[in-house]
Amino acid sequence: MCRIYRHEDSPNIDNVIALKINNNSISVDDGTTVAVAILAAGVSQFRHSVSGESRGPLCGMGVCFECRVTIDRVAHQRSCSIIAQDGMEVVTDE
Amino acid sequence: MSKLTIEVLIVGGGAAGMSAALAASQNASVTIVDDNPFLGGQIWRAELGNTKSPEAQKLIAAIASKQIKIINNAQVFGLNNANSLLTETTDGQLELKFEKLIIATGARELFLPFPGWTLPGVFGAGGLQALAKGGMSVKGKRIVVAGTGPLLLAVADYLKSKEAIVIAIVEQTSSAKINRFALGLWRSPSKIRQAIALRSGLRDVPYLTDSWITSAQCRSPRESKGVTRKLDSITVIKKGITKTIDCDYLACGFHLIPNTELAEMLGCKIENGTVTVDDYQQTSIDNIFCAGEPTGIAGLESSLIEGKIAGLAATGQLDASRALFGQRDNAAYFGDKLNKTFALRDELRKLADAETIVCRCEDVSFQRLEEFNDFRDAKLQTRCGMGPCQGRICGAAAQFLFGWEPPNVRPPIFPVKMENL
């Protein structure tokens, strides 16, 4: 499955980044954060809490750690503070 | 591990840090270290790599013309010694040895626990704006902006400009207090212009004063296994009458908290949650200065002036630094008025019910914390504040709810990979 998501401000269609969220391909504009790419892929639960609650981004600025996901097999990365790169493999809720 | 020796090191690439860098660069070689991918901090956060503010663009261009070294995506987490910081970068650990240090670590949002605040779809006000600037589409999304202060108007305005449907702005302060505050703005004509521009853009959005959020709801029951729970509606109270509003997102902002962790780790004196500085923005440690929100929440203009004073003073330009003291006092006046007008009401301390989570990292409920007398006890018995955010969210929440002093800072002040420790 491939979804195309583009930010309304972007004038340039060539400036897209292709990455994988839970093994689904998605394209986003260059400069998009990984957290936003995850939301654009329709995923709202980034992780589950120690008691099993659904959790997603809260602070958007790298402080609360609620948006942490696995990026290129490295766990616990704050997705709101990392810019999406071509070929990235992101896994949520691990 | 790599090591750099730096004449003037600035931690934080926001308004205060950039302003300090420019001022210091007139007389010294300067390096900015920042945990974000781009300069601008929170207030001037880049939108898909570029900040939209002309004022910020000017500063960034000036910095580029000055050969100021910028280290992005670097998280300061520890110390090697009193004059050397340890950072984690994308290439591993980097040690930054400094002669002079200017701390410009900015602020974070205060989050207040209420039933349902942990549901995905509940964001900080600045948080949702930051995500939108990171490319998140809010077009057609029904959003309630709640909390207190002028940030709510700025966020609502921004979200509307991105074609969100802002259902309401829910402000806890009374309209009488806000009107008095507005009348007092005659001292700052630029603020009046900003306020008028914001309000006219938001004419069709209900601005509920004396109102606050009491809970956020999800339709799927808590026990539903395998179902992602997320926000469906919120409940608001005004004059004792509650109303439930369907929405996609809630953006809530209840003030800012100074990021003082780095200053505290270095041993700088902290009082009432802010870094103590003298007229020259010098901390209790001779070669360490501090500017912007960590010295007290006072807004953008104050951060710019404090940064400039710190940058000049740190590099021996004392006369030029002194010439700015008057400007700083004016900016501080505005900050003080702001904090008084939008002081949080007591009712907000009673929003959490027994089961409401206070520590989101370790899922510690209000009920479990209630029996303790201070944060330290609570931490030992419940693990509250021991998760990856290290009490940055629950420490401030517990201070508001129970009056507890926030937990002491110990390195590493941010979690780092084992190999970088």
XYZ file of C-alpha atoms in Angstrom:
515
model
C 0.000 0.000 0.000
C 1.302 3.439 -0.846
C -0.227 6.696 0.263
C 0.838 10.066 -0.955
C 0.635 12.795 1.588
C 1.720 16.323 0.862
C 1.812 19.407 2.985
C -0.421 22.092 1.478
C 2.371 24.672 1.540
C 4.791 22.668 -0.521
C 5.140 23.862 -4.091
C 7.584 21.154 -5.107
C 6.437 17.607 -5.795
C 10.008 16.380 -6.365
C 10.903 17.079 -2.762
C 9.338 13.933 -1.373
C 10.753 11.418 1.041
C 9.709 7.771 0.897
C 9.786 5.772 4.108
C 8.070 2.797 5.696
C 5.731 2.946 8.673
C 4.983 -0.548 10.012
C 6.020 -1.920 6.627
C 3.605 0.348 4.698
C 5.208 2.734 2.215
C 4.415 6.387 2.576
C 5.698 9.557 0.950
C 5.987 12.850 2.780
C 7.478 16.255 2.064
C 11.124 16.830 2.816
C 11.421 18.337 6.297
C 8.492 16.370 7.741
C 9.093 14.860 11.165
C 8.768 11.108 11.680
C 5.882 11.716 14.128
C 3.961 13.509 11.404
C 4.719 10.763 8.875
C 3.298 8.223 11.357
C 0.112 10.280 11.825
C -0.155 10.735 8.051
C -0.032 6.944 7.696
C -3.175 6.816 9.834
C -1.493 5.519 12.999
C -2.550 7.278 16.196
C -1.175 4.821 18.771
C 2.593 5.310 18.777
C 3.141 3.095 21.787
C 1.272 1.534 24.654
C 1.982 2.565 28.211
C 3.198 0.246 30.983
C -0.433 -0.476 31.888
C -1.485 -0.915 28.264
C -3.035 2.469 27.442
C -2.840 3.844 23.874
C -0.447 6.772 23.668
C 0.555 9.285 21.021
C 2.528 12.537 20.816
C 1.786 15.184 23.449
C 4.468 17.885 23.660
C 5.688 17.877 20.051
C 9.104 19.119 21.167
C 11.069 16.173 22.504
C 10.268 16.501 26.193
C 7.484 14.025 27.056
C 8.762 10.888 25.257
C 5.200 9.775 24.412
C 5.965 9.650 20.680
C 8.835 7.208 20.957
C 9.059 4.535 18.287
C 11.631 2.234 16.697
C 13.496 3.837 13.787
C 15.832 1.667 11.701
C 15.826 -0.941 14.464
C 16.859 1.562 17.157
C 14.171 1.584 19.854
C 12.863 4.541 21.884
C 13.510 7.305 19.343
C 11.529 10.523 19.836
C 9.722 10.682 16.498
C 8.662 14.330 16.936
C 12.286 15.498 16.901
C 13.616 13.476 13.971
C 13.215 14.471 10.330
C 12.006 11.674 8.016
C 14.698 10.351 5.647
C 14.453 8.282 2.475
C 14.371 4.560 3.212
C 13.712 4.903 6.935
C 11.920 1.978 8.541
C 9.688 2.984 11.401
C 7.848 0.597 13.694
C 5.267 1.825 16.197
C 3.966 0.241 19.379
C 6.776 -2.296 19.890
C 34.213 10.133 21.210
C 35.096 13.529 19.724
C 35.962 16.689 21.603
C 35.702 20.400 20.743
C 37.183 23.348 22.593
C 34.971 26.421 22.397
C 35.431 30.031 23.476
C 31.736 30.844 23.933
C 29.290 27.936 23.927
C 25.565 28.607 23.706
C 23.108 25.843 24.531
C 19.832 26.476 22.717
C 19.178 27.860 19.244
C 15.956 29.732 19.998
C 15.395 33.474 20.275
C 17.613 34.000 23.346
C 20.392 31.710 22.105
C 20.559 33.251 18.620
C 20.492 36.770 20.032
C 23.281 35.868 22.481
C 25.334 34.268 19.695
C 25.202 37.370 17.509
C 26.141 39.691 20.369
C 29.004 37.466 21.520
C 30.339 36.933 17.991
C 31.400 40.594 17.835
C 34.172 39.748 20.257
C 34.697 35.978 20.355
C 34.334 32.723 18.479
C 30.922 31.210 19.152
C 29.289 27.790 18.879
C 25.568 27.059 19.271
C 24.508 23.552 20.260
C 20.815 22.750 19.785
C 18.683 19.617 20.086
C 16.453 20.582 17.167
C 17.150 19.895 13.504
C 16.907 23.648 12.708
C 17.514 26.958 14.493
C 14.520 28.926 15.788
C 13.606 27.242 19.067
C 9.927 26.725 19.830
C 8.537 30.171 19.034
C 10.229 30.270 15.628
C 10.095 26.548 14.918
C 10.871 25.798 11.279
C 8.044 24.720 8.980
C 9.373 21.868 6.869
C 12.875 23.198 7.363
C 12.225 26.938 6.999
C 11.047 29.370 9.609
C 8.312 31.710 8.382
C 9.000 34.637 10.717
C 10.824 37.503 8.957
C 12.406 38.485 12.297
C 13.794 34.966 12.761
C 14.953 34.770 9.131
C 16.948 37.971 9.661
C 18.603 36.580 12.778
C 19.395 33.242 11.112
C 20.904 35.034 8.103
C 22.971 37.255 10.397
C 24.249 34.186 12.238
C 25.158 32.515 8.942
C 27.166 35.608 7.935
C 29.151 35.558 11.196
C 30.758 32.101 10.936
C 29.068 30.973 14.090
C 29.354 27.197 14.352
C 26.032 25.413 14.750
C 25.702 21.855 16.032
C 22.130 20.633 15.444
C 20.386 17.464 16.652
C 22.657 17.376 19.682
C 21.254 16.680 23.125
C 23.282 17.902 26.084
C 22.960 15.187 28.719
C 25.887 15.378 31.119
C 29.148 16.909 32.292
C 32.716 15.746 32.111
C 33.817 18.486 34.472
C 32.713 22.000 35.453
C 33.758 23.404 32.043
C 32.829 20.573 29.754
C 29.435 19.312 28.567
C 28.654 15.900 27.109
C 26.234 15.714 24.192
C 24.710 12.927 22.160
C 24.673 13.592 18.429
C 23.679 11.466 15.463
C 27.388 10.525 15.188
C 27.786 9.489 18.818
C 29.105 11.285 21.863
C 30.602 14.759 21.549
C 32.352 16.585 24.374
C 32.142 20.395 24.366
C 34.801 22.130 26.460
C 33.949 25.795 26.990
C 35.510 28.967 28.385
C 32.165 30.757 28.682
C 28.735 29.138 28.600
C 25.381 30.788 27.876
C 22.374 28.687 28.820
C 19.374 29.425 26.599
C 17.403 26.216 27.016
C 13.954 27.827 26.768
C 10.788 26.452 28.274
C 8.349 23.593 27.953
C 4.589 23.493 28.435
C 2.901 22.791 31.730
C 0.488 19.888 31.366
C -2.303 19.495 33.902
C -3.771 16.049 34.504
C -7.520 15.677 33.950
C -9.520 12.548 33.154
C -8.665 11.498 29.600
C -5.572 13.696 29.157
C -3.477 10.678 28.167
C -5.633 9.836 25.111
C -3.935 10.151 21.724
C -5.390 13.311 20.163
C -4.776 15.402 23.292
C -1.760 17.622 22.620
C -0.062 20.573 24.171
C -1.090 23.845 22.513
C 2.483 24.546 21.498
C 2.780 20.804 20.908
C 0.077 20.658 18.241
C 1.489 23.787 16.630
C 4.955 22.190 16.588
C 3.561 19.053 14.923
C 1.694 21.161 12.362
C 4.929 22.987 11.611
C 6.537 19.565 11.211
C 4.106 18.899 8.353
C 1.020 17.497 10.123
C -2.162 18.259 8.235
C -4.914 19.765 10.387
C -7.120 20.643 7.433
C -10.778 19.999 8.272
C -9.915 18.713 11.772
C -12.233 19.845 14.573
C -9.992 21.278 17.264
C -10.621 22.794 20.692
C -7.847 25.025 22.046
C -7.955 25.192 25.850
C -5.904 26.445 28.756
C -4.767 29.977 29.386
C -2.862 32.938 28.007
C -2.203 34.612 24.661
C -0.541 31.443 23.339
C -4.052 30.000 22.881
C -4.927 32.810 20.455
C -1.665 32.429 18.555
C -2.140 28.655 18.249
C -5.817 28.969 17.235
C -4.862 31.535 14.616
C -2.109 29.305 13.255
C -4.358 26.229 13.120
C -7.059 28.238 11.316
C -4.520 29.411 8.778
C -3.914 25.693 8.093
C -7.664 25.224 7.506
C -8.467 23.526 10.793
C -11.956 24.003 12.216
C -11.269 25.659 15.563
C -14.473 24.936 17.482
C -13.681 27.062 20.524
C -10.942 28.696 22.560
C -11.436 27.814 26.223
C -9.713 30.321 28.533
C -9.690 29.767 32.307
C -9.096 33.420 33.189
C -12.045 35.788 33.691
C -12.951 38.329 31.027
C -12.577 41.117 33.623
C -8.913 40.196 34.183
C -8.258 39.964 30.455
C -9.819 43.395 29.835
C -7.672 44.958 32.548
C -4.623 43.320 30.976
C -5.559 44.612 27.523
C -5.936 48.143 28.869
C -2.468 47.907 30.414
C -0.924 47.160 27.036
C -0.627 50.868 26.207
C 2.979 50.531 27.355
C 3.665 48.090 24.530
C 2.032 49.313 21.288
C 3.482 46.397 19.318
C 1.615 43.988 21.607
C -1.657 45.831 20.964
C -1.175 45.491 17.229
C -0.477 41.773 17.625
C -3.545 41.279 19.842
C -5.859 43.158 17.463
C -4.587 41.220 14.464
C -5.081 37.913 16.260
C -8.567 38.682 17.510
C -9.794 39.876 14.110
C -8.572 36.672 12.484
C -10.480 34.685 15.100
C -13.749 36.670 15.022
C -15.843 33.615 14.190
C -14.277 31.385 16.877
C -16.080 31.380 20.260
C -13.724 32.645 22.995
C -15.037 31.182 26.250
C -13.587 32.901 29.302
C -14.014 31.688 32.908
C -14.118 28.226 31.323
C -11.950 25.181 31.493
C -11.740 21.621 30.371
C -12.903 18.989 32.870
C -12.358 15.781 30.885
C -11.567 14.214 27.540
C -13.426 11.139 26.331
C -13.045 8.177 24.017
C -16.077 6.210 22.842
C -14.389 2.782 22.950
C -14.413 1.387 26.467
C -11.128 1.126 28.352
C -11.172 -2.653 28.386
C -11.548 -3.014 24.582
C -8.490 -5.073 23.636
C -6.642 -4.402 20.404
C -8.574 -1.181 19.736
C -6.638 2.075 19.509
C -8.234 4.476 21.918
C -8.213 8.132 20.927
C -9.963 11.386 21.650
C -13.605 11.720 20.538
C -14.961 14.525 22.713
C -14.141 16.898 25.544
C -16.189 18.386 28.356
C -15.964 22.063 29.257
C -17.366 23.903 32.277
C -18.500 27.529 32.391
C -20.375 29.032 35.336
C -21.136 25.568 36.707
C -22.687 24.361 33.454
C -20.892 21.560 31.610
C -21.012 20.957 27.892
C -19.562 18.087 25.870
C -18.104 18.902 22.465
C -17.145 16.376 19.767
C -13.671 17.024 18.383
C -10.695 15.378 16.679
C -7.942 17.096 18.629
C -7.555 19.024 21.839
C -4.682 21.493 22.153
C -4.150 22.488 25.766
C -1.680 25.010 27.086
C -1.486 26.007 30.753
C 1.634 28.175 30.789
C 5.273 27.426 30.319
C 7.884 25.981 32.667
C 11.537 27.093 32.451
C 13.950 24.346 31.366
C 16.426 24.662 34.230
C 17.828 21.112 34.211
C 21.145 22.005 32.568
C 21.741 24.993 34.852
C 20.893 22.838 37.840
C 23.238 20.040 36.763
C 26.043 22.604 36.474
C 25.345 23.772 40.020
C 23.918 27.207 39.177
C 21.658 28.654 41.848
C 17.951 28.048 41.153
C 15.168 29.825 43.016
C 11.423 29.284 42.591
C 12.024 27.208 39.504
C 14.089 29.848 37.694
C 17.831 30.340 37.236
C 19.164 33.177 39.394
C 21.055 35.800 37.358
C 22.513 39.242 38.033
C 22.077 42.363 35.869
C 24.526 40.962 33.312
C 22.595 37.651 33.089
C 25.466 35.978 34.936
C 24.495 32.958 37.042
C 25.947 32.121 40.445
C 28.878 30.561 38.535
C 31.305 33.118 37.048
C 31.691 31.812 33.510
C 28.076 30.698 33.048
C 25.337 33.049 31.855
C 21.640 32.391 31.304
C 19.097 34.125 29.070
C 15.456 33.816 28.112
C 12.746 31.698 29.712
C 14.993 29.749 32.167
C 15.411 33.011 34.127
C 11.606 33.461 34.291
C 8.834 33.256 31.701
C 8.614 36.692 30.079
C 8.137 36.136 26.350
C 9.945 36.738 23.080
C 11.097 40.354 23.461
C 12.525 39.689 26.876
C 14.360 36.600 25.582
C 15.933 38.583 22.734
C 17.161 41.349 25.039
C 18.398 38.977 27.728
C 20.262 37.001 25.071
C 21.932 40.129 23.787
C 22.921 41.265 27.281
C 24.324 37.803 28.090
C 26.252 37.612 24.809
C 27.785 41.041 25.306
C 28.575 40.542 28.995
C 30.094 37.081 28.481
C 32.559 38.579 25.996
C 33.598 41.600 28.064
C 31.394 44.183 26.281
C 30.027 45.496 29.550
C 29.131 49.064 28.512
C 27.110 47.863 25.537
C 25.468 45.298 27.784
C 24.533 47.919 30.413
C 22.894 50.104 27.774
C 20.210 47.425 27.356
C 19.115 47.102 30.977
C 16.230 49.574 30.516
C 14.817 47.664 27.555
C 14.942 44.469 29.563
C 12.977 46.044 32.405
C 10.203 47.071 29.990
C 9.974 43.571 28.565
C 9.941 42.099 32.072
C 7.032 44.379 32.997
C 4.968 42.784 30.254
C 5.957 39.277 31.372
C 4.966 40.028 34.932
C 1.534 41.380 33.928
C 1.000 38.349 31.735
C 1.786 35.914 34.534
C -0.554 37.696 36.952
C -3.443 37.976 34.514
C -3.311 34.344 33.522
C -2.503 32.817 36.934
C -4.077 29.373 37.164
C -7.275 29.062 39.204
C -7.577 26.606 42.088
C -10.360 24.631 40.460
C -7.782 23.239 38.020
C -6.108 21.417 40.910
C -9.241 19.316 41.343
C -9.720 18.058 37.804
C -7.904 14.749 38.239
C -10.003 11.910 39.670
C -8.612 8.930 41.604
C -7.698 6.963 38.472
C -6.298 9.854 36.452
C -2.687 9.133 35.485
C -0.256 11.797 36.722
C 3.062 10.162 35.706
C 2.562 9.120 32.095
C 5.856 7.238 31.801
C 5.160 4.894 34.704
C 1.327 5.147 34.784
C 1.073 6.348 38.362
C -2.431 7.521 39.270
C -3.520 10.538 41.303
C -4.861 8.214 44.011
C -1.480 6.503 44.484
C 0.357 9.813 44.815
C -2.104 11.444 47.186
C -0.804 9.543 50.229
C 2.752 10.940 49.982
C 4.174 14.188 51.341
C 6.846 14.947 48.783
C 8.103 13.971 45.374
C 11.050 12.004 46.723
C 8.856 9.668 48.773
C 6.401 9.258 45.948
C 9.229 8.469 43.556
C 10.728 5.786 45.785
C 7.391 4.080 46.387
C 5.645 4.424 43.018
C 8.374 5.049 40.376
C 6.669 8.411 39.641
C 9.155 10.535 37.672
C 11.506 7.634 36.955
C 10.564 7.094 33.311
C 12.307 8.510 30.252
C 10.937 12.064 30.645
C 12.626 12.084 34.068
C 9.787 13.943 35.733
C 9.666 16.801 33.234
C 5.904 16.331 32.796
C 4.770 14.816 36.128
C 7.179 16.869 38.283
C 5.534 20.111 37.231
C 2.065 18.546 37.399
C 2.699 17.251 40.942
C 4.015 20.660 41.969
C 0.758 22.234 40.795
C -1.462 19.497 42.283
C 0.283 18.829 45.603
C 2.720 21.744 46.040
C 5.718 19.360 45.886
C 9.158 20.629 44.935
C 10.119 19.065 41.596
C 12.656 16.197 41.694
C 16.382 16.943 41.858
C 18.317 16.777 38.643
C 20.950 14.103 38.127
C 22.951 13.359 35.026
C 22.206 12.126 32.466
C 19.532 14.835 32.171
C 18.219 13.112 29.045
C 18.243 9.358 28.340
C 21.133 8.426 26.033
C 22.299 5.280 24.317
C 24.511 3.116 26.495
C 27.530 3.493 24.195
C 27.338 7.299 24.477
C 27.312 7.420 28.265
